[in-house]
Short mmCIF file of C-alpha atoms in Angstrom, two decimals:
data_model
loop_
_atom_site.label_atom_id
_atom_site.label_comp_id
_atom_site.label_asym_id
_atom_site.label_seq_id
_atom_site.Cartn_x
_atom_site.Cartn_y
_atom_site.Cartn_z
CA UNK H 27 49.16 -18.85 -34.65
CA UNK H 28 51.65 -16.36 -36.10
CA UNK H 29 50.69 -13.01 -37.61
CA UNK H 30 52.57 -10.77 -40.02
CA UNK H 31 51.13 -7.26 -39.87
CA UNK H 32 50.66 -5.80 -43.38
CA UNK H 33 51.28 -2.17 -44.23
CA UNK H 34 51.58 -0.02 -47.32
CA UNK H 35 49.55 3.14 -47.76
CA UNK H 36 47.05 1.92 -45.17
CA UNK H 37 49.64 2.54 -42.47
CA UNK H 38 48.98 6.29 -42.72
CA UNK H 39 45.22 5.85 -42.25
CA UNK H 40 44.76 2.53 -40.41
CA UNK H 41 41.66 0.50 -41.15
CA UNK H 42 39.62 0.35 -37.96
CA UNK H 43 38.63 -3.27 -38.58
CA UNK H 44 42.30 -4.26 -38.67
CA UNK H 45 43.06 -2.30 -35.49
CA UNK H 46 40.12 -3.97 -33.73
CA UNK H 47 41.35 -7.40 -34.83
CA UNK H 48 44.86 -6.67 -33.54
CA UNK H 49 43.49 -5.52 -30.19
CA UNK H 50 41.35 -8.63 -29.83
CA UNK H 51 43.67 -11.30 -31.17
CA UNK H 52 47.17 -9.82 -30.90
CA UNK H 53 47.71 -10.62 -27.22
CA UNK H 54 46.68 -14.26 -27.78
CA UNK H 55 48.79 -14.73 -30.93
CA UNK H 56 51.92 -16.80 -30.45
CA UNK H 57 54.05 -14.48 -32.60
CA UNK H 58 53.29 -11.07 -34.05
CA UNK H 59 55.75 -9.54 -36.51
CA UNK H 60 55.74 -6.14 -38.18
CA UNK H 61 57.93 -4.82 -40.99
CA UNK H 62 59.02 -1.19 -41.33
CA UNK H 63 56.18 1.32 -40.71
CA UNK H 64 53.76 -1.49 -39.81
CA UNK H 65 54.93 -0.86 -36.24
CA UNK H 66 52.60 2.17 -36.26
CA UNK H 67 49.64 -0.20 -36.64
CA UNK H 68 50.77 -2.15 -33.59
CA UNK H 69 51.16 1.11 -31.68
CA UNK H 70 47.65 2.30 -32.62
CA UNK H 71 46.32 -1.03 -31.39
CA UNK H 72 48.08 -0.46 -28.05
CA UNK H 73 50.47 -3.38 -28.52
CA UNK H 74 53.65 -1.31 -28.11
CA UNK H 75 52.70 0.19 -24.76
CA UNK H 76 55.59 -0.46 -22.39
CA UNK H 77 57.35 -2.51 -25.07
CA UNK H 78 60.64 -2.02 -26.88
CA UNK H 79 60.23 -1.74 -30.65
CA UNK H 80 61.76 -0.31 -33.81
CA UNK H 81 60.83 0.84 -37.29
CA UNK H 82 62.63 2.39 -40.26
CA UNK H 83 65.19 4.93 -38.98
CA UNK H 84 63.41 7.75 -40.85
CA UNK H 85 60.25 7.20 -38.78
CA UNK H 86 61.61 6.27 -35.35
CA UNK H 87 61.37 9.84 -34.08
CA UNK H 88 57.79 10.13 -35.30
CA UNK H 89 56.83 6.81 -33.72
CA UNK H 90 58.35 7.83 -30.39
CA UNK H 91 56.62 11.23 -30.47
CA UNK H 92 53.19 9.83 -31.29
CA UNK H 93 53.42 6.94 -28.85
CA UNK H 94 55.57 8.01 -25.89
CA UNK H 95 54.61 4.90 -23.94
CA UNK H 96 56.58 2.78 -26.44
CA UNK H 97 60.34 2.33 -26.02
CA UNK H 98 61.45 3.06 -29.58
CA UNK H 99 64.97 1.89 -30.44
CA UNK H 100 66.39 3.58 -33.54
CA UNK H 101 69.62 1.57 -33.80
CA UNK H 102 68.84 -2.16 -34.25
CA UNK H 103 67.55 -3.67 -37.49
CA UNK H 104 64.93 -5.60 -35.53
CA UNK H 105 63.73 -5.94 -31.96
CA UNK H 106 62.24 -9.01 -30.33
CA UNK H 107 60.47 -9.19 -27.02
CA UNK H 108 58.22 -12.05 -26.00
CA UNK H 109 55.66 -12.71 -28.73
CA UNK H 110 56.18 -9.33 -30.42
CA UNK H 111 58.82 -8.56 -33.06
CA UNK H 112 59.35 -5.37 -35.07
CA UNK H 113 61.84 -4.67 -37.86
CA UNK H 114 63.36 -1.60 -39.47
CA UNK H 115 62.76 -2.15 -43.19
CA UNK H 116 61.89 -4.74 -45.82
CA UNK H 117 65.40 -6.22 -45.82
CA UNK H 118 65.49 -6.20 -42.02
CA UNK H 119 62.14 -7.98 -42.14
CA UNK H 120 63.83 -10.79 -44.07
CA UNK H 121 66.47 -11.08 -41.34
CA UNK H 122 63.75 -11.18 -38.69
CA UNK H 123 61.73 -13.78 -40.61
CA UNK H 124 64.80 -16.00 -40.94
CA UNK H 125 65.41 -15.68 -37.20
CA UNK H 126 61.83 -16.76 -36.45
CA UNK H 127 62.07 -19.67 -38.92
CA UNK H 128 65.33 -20.83 -37.38
CA UNK H 129 63.75 -20.69 -33.94
CA UNK H 130 60.75 -22.79 -34.99
CA UNK H 131 62.15 -25.11 -37.67
CA UNK H 132 65.90 -25.11 -37.12
CA UNK H 133 68.94 -23.68 -38.83
CA UNK H 134 68.82 -26.00 -41.84
CA UNK H 135 65.33 -24.81 -42.83
CA UNK H 136 66.34 -21.16 -42.41
CA UNK H 137 69.51 -21.75 -44.44
CA UNK H 138 67.55 -23.37 -47.27
CA UNK H 139 65.19 -20.40 -47.45
CA UNK H 140 68.07 -17.93 -47.28
CA UNK H 141 69.73 -19.66 -50.22
CA UNK H 142 66.55 -19.43 -52.28
CA UNK H 143 66.30 -15.74 -51.44
CA UNK H 144 70.03 -15.26 -52.15
CA UNK H 145 70.62 -13.54 -48.82
CA UNK H 146 73.00 -14.01 -45.94
CA UNK H 147 71.92 -16.13 -42.99
CA UNK H 148 71.46 -13.84 -41.16
CA UNK H 149 72.22 -10.42 -39.69
CA UNK H 150 71.74 -10.27 -35.91
CA UNK H 151 68.99 -8.03 -34.63
CA UNK H 152 71.35 -5.73 -32.76
CA UNK H 153 73.20 -4.76 -35.94
CA UNK H 154 72.93 -1.03 -36.54
CA UNK H 155 70.60 0.31 -39.24
CA UNK H 156 73.51 2.43 -40.54
CA UNK H 157 76.39 0.16 -41.57
CA UNK H 158 79.96 1.38 -41.34
CA UNK H 159 80.53 0.47 -44.97
CA UNK H 160 77.62 2.61 -46.17
CA UNK H 161 78.80 5.50 -44.03
CA UNK H 162 82.25 5.37 -45.64
CA UNK H 163 82.72 7.56 -48.68
CA UNK H 164 83.30 5.45 -51.80
CA UNK H 165 86.33 6.33 -53.90
CA UNK H 166 85.73 7.71 -57.39
CA UNK H 167 88.54 5.78 -59.08
CA UNK H 168 87.89 2.14 -59.83
CA UNK H 169 91.17 0.70 -58.42
CA UNK H 170 90.51 2.38 -55.08
CA UNK H 171 86.86 1.25 -55.05
CA UNK H 172 88.07 -2.32 -55.63
CA UNK H 173 90.45 -2.01 -52.68
CA UNK H 174 87.63 -0.70 -50.45
CA UNK H 175 85.46 -3.66 -51.40
CA UNK H 176 88.33 -6.07 -50.84
CA UNK H 177 88.97 -4.66 -47.35
CA UNK H 178 85.31 -5.18 -46.39
CA UNK H 179 85.43 -8.79 -47.60
CA UNK H 180 88.85 -9.66 -46.09
CA UNK H 181 89.14 -8.05 -42.63
CA UNK H 182 91.65 -10.72 -41.56
CA UNK H 183 94.04 -10.14 -44.48
CA UNK H 184 97.17 -8.01 -44.70
CA UNK H 185 95.78 -4.48 -44.47
CA UNK H 186 99.04 -2.57 -44.69
CA UNK H 187 99.53 0.42 -46.98
CA UNK H 188 101.97 -1.61 -49.10
CA UNK H 189 99.36 -4.35 -49.60
CA UNK H 190 96.78 -1.76 -50.64
CA UNK H 191 99.17 -0.13 -53.08
CA UNK H 192 100.03 -3.46 -54.66
CA UNK H 193 96.38 -4.45 -55.02
CA UNK H 194 95.50 -1.07 -56.55
CA UNK H 195 98.59 -1.20 -58.82
CA UNK H 196 99.84 2.17 -57.54
CA UNK H 197 103.61 2.95 -57.61
CA UNK H 198 105.73 4.70 -54.97
CA UNK H 199 105.79 7.84 -57.11
CA UNK H 200 102.09 8.43 -56.41
CA UNK H 201 101.14 10.86 -53.70
CA UNK H 202 101.78 14.51 -52.89
CA UNK H 203 105.46 14.43 -53.77
CA UNK H 204 106.43 17.41 -51.59
CA UNK H 205 105.17 18.97 -48.35
CA UNK H 206 104.13 22.04 -50.33
CA UNK H 207 101.96 19.94 -52.65
CA UNK H 208 100.27 18.41 -49.62
CA UNK H 209 99.74 21.85 -48.08
CA UNK H 210 98.13 23.14 -51.26
CA UNK H 211 95.87 20.08 -51.40
CA UNK H 212 94.78 20.66 -47.79
CA UNK H 213 93.99 24.30 -48.50
CA UNK H 214 92.06 23.42 -51.63
CA UNK H 215 90.00 20.65 -50.00
CA UNK H 216 89.68 21.82 -46.38
CA UNK H 217 90.50 25.51 -46.36
CA UNK H 218 93.31 25.09 -43.79
CA UNK H 219 96.89 23.87 -43.85
CA UNK H 220 98.06 20.52 -42.39
CA UNK H 221 99.29 21.87 -39.05
CA UNK H 222 96.11 23.87 -38.49
CA UNK H 223 94.05 20.80 -39.34
CA UNK H 224 96.03 18.73 -36.82
CA UNK H 225 95.67 21.46 -34.20
CA UNK H 226 91.90 21.43 -34.54
CA UNK H 227 91.35 17.69 -34.61
CA UNK H 228 94.16 16.14 -32.57
CA UNK H 229 93.99 16.70 -28.85
CA UNK H 230 97.18 17.98 -27.28
CA UNK H 231 98.99 18.68 -30.56
CA UNK H 232 101.35 21.67 -30.71
CA UNK H 233 102.61 22.53 -34.19
CA UNK H 234 106.30 23.19 -34.57
CA UNK H 235 107.69 26.55 -35.72
CA UNK H 236 108.54 24.96 -39.06
CA UNK H 237 104.95 23.73 -39.50
CA UNK H 238 103.54 27.14 -38.58
CA UNK H 239 105.80 28.84 -41.09
CA UNK H 240 104.78 26.35 -43.78
CA UNK H 241 101.13 27.28 -43.30
CA UNK H 242 101.65 31.02 -43.02
CA UNK H 243 104.30 31.45 -45.71
CA UNK H 244 103.65 29.15 -48.65
CA UNK H 245 106.45 28.45 -51.04
CA UNK H 246 106.27 30.29 -54.31
#
């Protein structure tokens, strides 16, 4: 028997009958799977004691604080260990479900279901809850946003600056134009000049006298 632990508002005030059922039948169930905050129900039932588990990143700290005997992992989208599986969110729950289906019924069955759901087959469980693409700031201008999307979809393509410029239809004349224009842009956006920025964020860098003068004595 396989069990999917439900959640919703009841997660905040667990029904005692459900907790009792989990305590009695959970250990004998072939597979137990929770989605998002449903991991709290497993923890209340004592099923996470000494086990590695996860939940939505926003609640991992709370889960770890309330149940210190559980090994809460905040990074992966889902965690599997023996008969118990926990996932980070609804979408991560889909990835976990596809993994369990593939394990029981094979890749073809999982692929068929993934196609019906219009999802990828499938993200691995150790993928981080925060993707690099989401962490990257999206450009405001449409040509640059298109280039960012293209880079994510074609990591094996020509990723040179010239290729980007051609794809975004940007000419050579674009850019700062002069060192002074770049310096003014740095001051406006960051509050420091280029050489000071490099000094702060590049280990071992020593600005030249010319660079120091450019920062201290801006051109009129």
